[in-house]
mmCIF file of C-alpha atoms in Angstrom:
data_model
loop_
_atom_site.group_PDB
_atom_site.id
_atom_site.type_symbol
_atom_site.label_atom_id
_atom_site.label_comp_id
_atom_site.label_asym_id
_atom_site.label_seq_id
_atom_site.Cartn_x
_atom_site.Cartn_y
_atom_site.Cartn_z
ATOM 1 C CA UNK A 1127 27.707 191.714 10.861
ATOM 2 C CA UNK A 1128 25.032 189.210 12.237
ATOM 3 C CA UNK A 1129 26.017 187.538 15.363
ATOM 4 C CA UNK A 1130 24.529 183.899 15.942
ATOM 5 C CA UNK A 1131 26.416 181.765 18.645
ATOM 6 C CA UNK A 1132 25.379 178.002 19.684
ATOM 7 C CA UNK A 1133 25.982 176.126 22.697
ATOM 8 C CA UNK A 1134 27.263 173.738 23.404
ATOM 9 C CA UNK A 1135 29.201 173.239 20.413
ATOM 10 C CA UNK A 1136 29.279 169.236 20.174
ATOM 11 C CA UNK A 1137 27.664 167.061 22.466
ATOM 12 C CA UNK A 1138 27.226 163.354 23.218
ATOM 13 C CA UNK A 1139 23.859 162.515 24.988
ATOM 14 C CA UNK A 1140 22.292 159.060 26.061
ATOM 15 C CA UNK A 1141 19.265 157.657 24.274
ATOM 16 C CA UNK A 1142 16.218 158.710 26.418
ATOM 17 C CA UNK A 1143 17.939 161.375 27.764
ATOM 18 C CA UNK A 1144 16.884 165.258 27.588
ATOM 19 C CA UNK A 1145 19.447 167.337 25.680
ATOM 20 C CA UNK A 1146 18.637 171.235 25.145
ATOM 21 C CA UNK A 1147 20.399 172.929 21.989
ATOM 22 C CA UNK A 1148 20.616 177.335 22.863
ATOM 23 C CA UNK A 1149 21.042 179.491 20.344
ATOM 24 C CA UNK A 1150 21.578 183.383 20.789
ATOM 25 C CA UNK A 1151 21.635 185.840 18.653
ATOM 26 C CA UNK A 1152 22.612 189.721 19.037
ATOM 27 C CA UNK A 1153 21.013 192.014 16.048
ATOM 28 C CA UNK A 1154 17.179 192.369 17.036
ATOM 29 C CA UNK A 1155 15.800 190.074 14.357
ATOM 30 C CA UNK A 1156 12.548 188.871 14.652
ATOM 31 C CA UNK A 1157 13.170 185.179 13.136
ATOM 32 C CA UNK A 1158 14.955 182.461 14.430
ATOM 33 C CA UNK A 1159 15.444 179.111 13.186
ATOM 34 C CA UNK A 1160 16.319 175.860 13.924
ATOM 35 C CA UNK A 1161 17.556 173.247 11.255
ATOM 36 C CA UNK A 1162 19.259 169.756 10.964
ATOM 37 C CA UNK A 1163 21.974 168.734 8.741
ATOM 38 C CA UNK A 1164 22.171 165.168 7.559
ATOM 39 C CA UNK A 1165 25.244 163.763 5.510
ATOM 40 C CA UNK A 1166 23.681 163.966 2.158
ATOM 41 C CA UNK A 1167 20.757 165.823 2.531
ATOM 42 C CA UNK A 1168 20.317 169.868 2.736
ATOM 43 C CA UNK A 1169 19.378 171.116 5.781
ATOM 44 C CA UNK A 1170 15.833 170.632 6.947
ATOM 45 C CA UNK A 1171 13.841 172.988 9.052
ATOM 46 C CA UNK A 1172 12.839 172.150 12.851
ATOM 47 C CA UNK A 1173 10.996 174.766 14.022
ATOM 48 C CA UNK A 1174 11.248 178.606 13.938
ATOM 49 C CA UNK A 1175 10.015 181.862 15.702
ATOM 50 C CA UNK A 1176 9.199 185.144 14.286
ATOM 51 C CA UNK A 1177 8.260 186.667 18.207
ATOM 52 C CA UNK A 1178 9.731 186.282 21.647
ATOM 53 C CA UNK A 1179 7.205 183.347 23.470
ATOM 54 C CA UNK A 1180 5.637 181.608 20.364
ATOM 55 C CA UNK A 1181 6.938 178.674 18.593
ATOM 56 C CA UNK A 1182 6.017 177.071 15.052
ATOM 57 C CA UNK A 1183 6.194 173.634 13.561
ATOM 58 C CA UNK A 1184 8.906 173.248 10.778
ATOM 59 C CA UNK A 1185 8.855 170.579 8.269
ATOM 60 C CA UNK A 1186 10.134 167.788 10.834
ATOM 61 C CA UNK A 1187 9.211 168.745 14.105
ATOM 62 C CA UNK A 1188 8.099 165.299 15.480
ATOM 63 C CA UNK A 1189 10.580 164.666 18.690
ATOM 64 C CA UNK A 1190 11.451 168.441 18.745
ATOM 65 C CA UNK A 1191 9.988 170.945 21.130
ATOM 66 C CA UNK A 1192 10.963 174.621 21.153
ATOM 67 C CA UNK A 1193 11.453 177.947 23.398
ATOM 68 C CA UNK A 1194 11.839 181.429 22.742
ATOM 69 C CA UNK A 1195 11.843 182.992 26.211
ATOM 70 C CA UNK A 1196 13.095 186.807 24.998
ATOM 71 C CA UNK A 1197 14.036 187.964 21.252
ATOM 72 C CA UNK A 1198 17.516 187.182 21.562
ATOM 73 C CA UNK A 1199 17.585 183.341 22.843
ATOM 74 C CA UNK A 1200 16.058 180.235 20.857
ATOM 75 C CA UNK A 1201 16.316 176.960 22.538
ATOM 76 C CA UNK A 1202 15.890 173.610 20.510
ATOM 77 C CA UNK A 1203 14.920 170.417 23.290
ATOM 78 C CA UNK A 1204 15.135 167.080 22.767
ATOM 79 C CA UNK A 1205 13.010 165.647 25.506
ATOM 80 C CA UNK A 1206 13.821 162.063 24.930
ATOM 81 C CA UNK A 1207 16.991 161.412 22.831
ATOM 82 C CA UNK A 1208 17.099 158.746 20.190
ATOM 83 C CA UNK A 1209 19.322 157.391 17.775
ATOM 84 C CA UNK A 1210 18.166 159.299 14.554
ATOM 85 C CA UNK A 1211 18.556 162.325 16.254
ATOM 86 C CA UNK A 1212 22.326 162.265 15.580
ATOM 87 C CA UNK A 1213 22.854 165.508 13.529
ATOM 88 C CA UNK A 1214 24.634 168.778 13.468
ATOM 89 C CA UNK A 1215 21.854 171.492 14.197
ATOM 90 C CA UNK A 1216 22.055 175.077 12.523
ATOM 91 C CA UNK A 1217 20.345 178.170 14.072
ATOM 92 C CA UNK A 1218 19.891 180.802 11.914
ATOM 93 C CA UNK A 1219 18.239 184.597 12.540
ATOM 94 C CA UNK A 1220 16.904 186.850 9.402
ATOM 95 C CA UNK A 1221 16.687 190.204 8.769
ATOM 96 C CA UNK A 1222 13.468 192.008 7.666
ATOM 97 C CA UNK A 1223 15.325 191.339 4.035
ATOM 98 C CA UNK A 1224 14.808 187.599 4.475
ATOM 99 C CA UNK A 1225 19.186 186.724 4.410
ATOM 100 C CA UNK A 1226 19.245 184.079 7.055
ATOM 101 C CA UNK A 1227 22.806 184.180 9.154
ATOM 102 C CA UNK A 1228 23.527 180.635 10.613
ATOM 103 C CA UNK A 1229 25.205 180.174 13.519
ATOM 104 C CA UNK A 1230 28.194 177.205 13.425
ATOM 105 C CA UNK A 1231 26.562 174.661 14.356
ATOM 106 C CA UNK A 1232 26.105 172.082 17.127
ATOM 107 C CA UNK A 1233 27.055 168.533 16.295
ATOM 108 C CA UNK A 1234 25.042 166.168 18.812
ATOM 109 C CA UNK A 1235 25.864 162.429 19.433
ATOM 110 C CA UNK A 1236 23.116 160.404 20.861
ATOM 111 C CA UNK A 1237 24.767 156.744 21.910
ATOM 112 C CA UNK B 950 10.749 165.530 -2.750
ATOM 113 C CA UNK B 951 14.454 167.594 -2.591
ATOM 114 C CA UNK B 952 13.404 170.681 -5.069
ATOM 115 C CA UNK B 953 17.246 171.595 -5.024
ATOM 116 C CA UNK B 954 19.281 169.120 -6.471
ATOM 117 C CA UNK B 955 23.136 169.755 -6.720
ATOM 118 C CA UNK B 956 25.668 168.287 -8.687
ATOM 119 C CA UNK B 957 27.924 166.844 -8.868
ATOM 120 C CA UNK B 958 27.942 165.396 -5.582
ATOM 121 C CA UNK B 959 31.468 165.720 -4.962
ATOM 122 C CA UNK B 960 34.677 166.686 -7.042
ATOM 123 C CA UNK B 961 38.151 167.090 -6.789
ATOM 124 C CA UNK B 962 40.523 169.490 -8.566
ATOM 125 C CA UNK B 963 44.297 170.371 -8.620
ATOM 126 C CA UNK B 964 44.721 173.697 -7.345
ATOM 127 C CA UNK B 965 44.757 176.320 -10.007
ATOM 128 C CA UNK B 966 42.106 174.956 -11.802
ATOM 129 C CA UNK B 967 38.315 176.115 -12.629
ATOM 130 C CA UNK B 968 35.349 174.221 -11.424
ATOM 131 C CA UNK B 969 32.099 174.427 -12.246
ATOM 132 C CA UNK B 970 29.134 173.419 -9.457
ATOM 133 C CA UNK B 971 25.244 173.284 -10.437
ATOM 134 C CA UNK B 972 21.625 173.990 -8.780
ATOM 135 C CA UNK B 973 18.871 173.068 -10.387
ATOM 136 C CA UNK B 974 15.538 173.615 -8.868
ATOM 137 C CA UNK B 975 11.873 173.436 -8.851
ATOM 138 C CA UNK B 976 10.663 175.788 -5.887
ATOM 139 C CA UNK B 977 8.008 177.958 -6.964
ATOM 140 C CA UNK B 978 7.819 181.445 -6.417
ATOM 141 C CA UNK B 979 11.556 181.344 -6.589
ATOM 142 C CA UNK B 980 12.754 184.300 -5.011
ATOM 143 C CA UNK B 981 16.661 184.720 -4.458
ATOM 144 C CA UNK B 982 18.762 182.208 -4.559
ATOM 145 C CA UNK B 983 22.043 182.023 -2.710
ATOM 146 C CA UNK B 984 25.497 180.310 -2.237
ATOM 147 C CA UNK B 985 27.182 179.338 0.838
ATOM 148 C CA UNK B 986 30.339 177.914 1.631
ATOM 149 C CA UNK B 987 30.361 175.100 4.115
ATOM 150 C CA UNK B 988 34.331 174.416 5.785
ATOM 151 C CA UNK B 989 34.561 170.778 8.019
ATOM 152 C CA UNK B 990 32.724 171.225 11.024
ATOM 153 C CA UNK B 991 31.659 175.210 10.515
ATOM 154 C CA UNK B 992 28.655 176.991 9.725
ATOM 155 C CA UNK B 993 27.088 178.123 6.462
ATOM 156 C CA UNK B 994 29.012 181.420 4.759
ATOM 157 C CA UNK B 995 27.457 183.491 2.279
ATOM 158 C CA UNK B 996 29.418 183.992 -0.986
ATOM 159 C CA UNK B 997 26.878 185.631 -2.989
ATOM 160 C CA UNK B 998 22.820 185.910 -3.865
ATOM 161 C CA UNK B 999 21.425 186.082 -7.078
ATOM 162 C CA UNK B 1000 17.787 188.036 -6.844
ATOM 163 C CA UNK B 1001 16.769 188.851 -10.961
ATOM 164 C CA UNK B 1002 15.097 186.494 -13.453
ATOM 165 C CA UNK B 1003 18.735 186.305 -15.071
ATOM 166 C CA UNK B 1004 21.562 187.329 -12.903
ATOM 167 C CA UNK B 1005 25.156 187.528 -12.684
ATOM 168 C CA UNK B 1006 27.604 188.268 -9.579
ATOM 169 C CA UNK B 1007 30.928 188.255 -9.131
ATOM 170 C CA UNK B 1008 33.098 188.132 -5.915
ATOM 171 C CA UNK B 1009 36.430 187.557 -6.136
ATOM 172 C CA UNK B 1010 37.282 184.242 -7.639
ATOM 173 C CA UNK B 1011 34.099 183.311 -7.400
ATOM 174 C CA UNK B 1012 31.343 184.126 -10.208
ATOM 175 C CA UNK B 1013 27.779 182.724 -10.101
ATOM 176 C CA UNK B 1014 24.872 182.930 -12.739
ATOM 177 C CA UNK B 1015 21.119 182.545 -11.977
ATOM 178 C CA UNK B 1016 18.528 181.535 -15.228
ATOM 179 C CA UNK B 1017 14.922 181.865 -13.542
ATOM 180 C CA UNK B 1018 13.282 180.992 -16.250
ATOM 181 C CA UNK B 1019 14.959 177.548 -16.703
ATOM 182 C CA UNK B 1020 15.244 177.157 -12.478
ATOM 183 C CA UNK B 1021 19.380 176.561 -13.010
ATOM 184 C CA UNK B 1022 22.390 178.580 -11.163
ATOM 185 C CA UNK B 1023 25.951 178.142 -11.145
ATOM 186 C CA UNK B 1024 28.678 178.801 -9.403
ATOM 187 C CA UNK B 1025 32.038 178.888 -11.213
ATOM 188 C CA UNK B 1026 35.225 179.492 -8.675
ATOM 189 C CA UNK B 1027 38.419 180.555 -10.642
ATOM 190 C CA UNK B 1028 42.182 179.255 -9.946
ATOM 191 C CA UNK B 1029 41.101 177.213 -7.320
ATOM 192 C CA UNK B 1030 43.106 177.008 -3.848
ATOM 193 C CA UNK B 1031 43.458 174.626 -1.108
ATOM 194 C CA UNK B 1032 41.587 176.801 1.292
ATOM 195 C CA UNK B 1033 38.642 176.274 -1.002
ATOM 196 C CA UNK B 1034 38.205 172.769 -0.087
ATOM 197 C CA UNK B 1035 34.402 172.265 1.538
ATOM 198 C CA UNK B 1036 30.825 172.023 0.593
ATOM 199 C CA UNK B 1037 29.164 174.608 -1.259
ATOM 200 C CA UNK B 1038 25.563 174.557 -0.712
ATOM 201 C CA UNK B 1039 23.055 175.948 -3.068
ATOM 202 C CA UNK B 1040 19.829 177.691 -1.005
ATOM 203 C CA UNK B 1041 16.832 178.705 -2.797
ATOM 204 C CA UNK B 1042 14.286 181.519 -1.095
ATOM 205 C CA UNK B 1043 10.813 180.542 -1.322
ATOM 206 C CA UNK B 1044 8.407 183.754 -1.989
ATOM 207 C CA UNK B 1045 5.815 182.822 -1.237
ATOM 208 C CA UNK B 1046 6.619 182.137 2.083
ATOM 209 C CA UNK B 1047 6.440 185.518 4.816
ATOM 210 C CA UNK B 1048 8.758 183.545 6.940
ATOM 211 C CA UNK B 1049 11.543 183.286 4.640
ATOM 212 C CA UNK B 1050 11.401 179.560 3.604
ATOM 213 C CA UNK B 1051 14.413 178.337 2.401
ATOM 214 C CA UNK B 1052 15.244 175.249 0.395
ATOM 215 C CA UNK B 1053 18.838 173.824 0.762
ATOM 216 C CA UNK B 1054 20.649 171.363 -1.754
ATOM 217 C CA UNK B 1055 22.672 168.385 -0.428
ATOM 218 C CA UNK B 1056 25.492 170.672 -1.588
ATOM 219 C CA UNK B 1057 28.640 169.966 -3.369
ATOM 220 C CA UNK B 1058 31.953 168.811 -1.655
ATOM 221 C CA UNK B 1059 34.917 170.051 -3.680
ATOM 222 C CA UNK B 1060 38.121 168.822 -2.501
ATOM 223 C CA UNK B 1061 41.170 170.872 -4.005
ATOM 224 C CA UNK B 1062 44.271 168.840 -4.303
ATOM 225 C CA UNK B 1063 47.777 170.064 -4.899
#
């Protein structure tokens, strides 16, 4: 079974602050994602990776940057916090088969 | 504009009963489609993935259909129990896409009452 763990878990951050979101994963896949969940809205996709040291733009990337620094780790940064960045943020990794395995989620607070 | 709509939004049943939940979509190529189950606070769990033009599956008490044709799934869950209080989300693969697009619904948050 797919193994995708998130740290931290919850966290409450300042606006303007920098807050970084990790995300690890222990089955070799190539993909790894990073989403936001909104009450009342599916989850929408951040940015993703398909190799170890490239990044690529989601559907809302704007305030987002991203780092894959070895196959296994994703990292999601939030170099200045703000308000509407309150979410619970999914990382998922895919198999060659395209079934995405989430990890359970990290719900950040920015106050 | 959300090309997987879910409904109803929310619903409540006594336990023991059958519900019904619904995915309608517009993504084209539609490629799988799939249904997770969301608990309070938790991450997305896969209950089952429909793949051909019309498809059933079945797992456990829970039985979904896909119609490709008319973009429509369902996913029926049978003598419902407490434990299957959360939000069932409806996730449609795009293929077209090589990196696996997927396309969520707002999902579905069934509350089972005793």
């Amino acid at each position: 079974e797919a193994a995708v763990t998130q740290s931290p878990r919850s966290k409450v951050a300042v606006t303007g602050g920098k807050v970084t979101l990790s995300c690890h994963q222990t089955n070799n896949h190539d993909y790894m994602y990073w989403y936001r969940q909104d009450t009342g809205h599916g989850l929408r996709l951040i940015h993703y990776s398909y190799v170890a040291d490239s990044t690529e733009k989601g559907d809302i990337p704007d305030g987002y940057k991203a780092s894959r620094p070895s196959q296994e780790n994703f990292s999601l940064i939030l170099e200045l916090a703000s308000l509407s960045q309150t979410a619970v943020y999914f990382c998922a990794s895919r198999t060659d088969y395209a079934e995405q395995f989430f990890g359970p989620g990290t719900r950040l607070t920015v106050l | 504009k959300t090309q997987v709509e879910q409904s109803p939004q929310s619903l409540v049943v006594r336990q023991g009963e059958n519900c019904v939940l619904q995915c309608n979509y517009s993504v084209t190529p539609d490629n799988h489609l799939r249904w997770f189950k969301q608990d309070t606070g938790k991450g997305l769990v896969s209950l089952t993935v429909l793949v051909d033009q019309k498809d059933k599956t079945s797992n456990g008490r829970y039985s979904a259909t896909l119609d490709k044709d008319a973009k429509h799934s369902t996913l029926h869950i049978t003598a419902t129990l407490l434990d299957d209080t959360a939000t069932y989300i409806c996730v449609v693969a795009d293929r077209g896409s090589a990196l696996g697009r997927l396309h969520f619904g707002a999902g579905t948050q069934l509350i089972v009452i005793p």
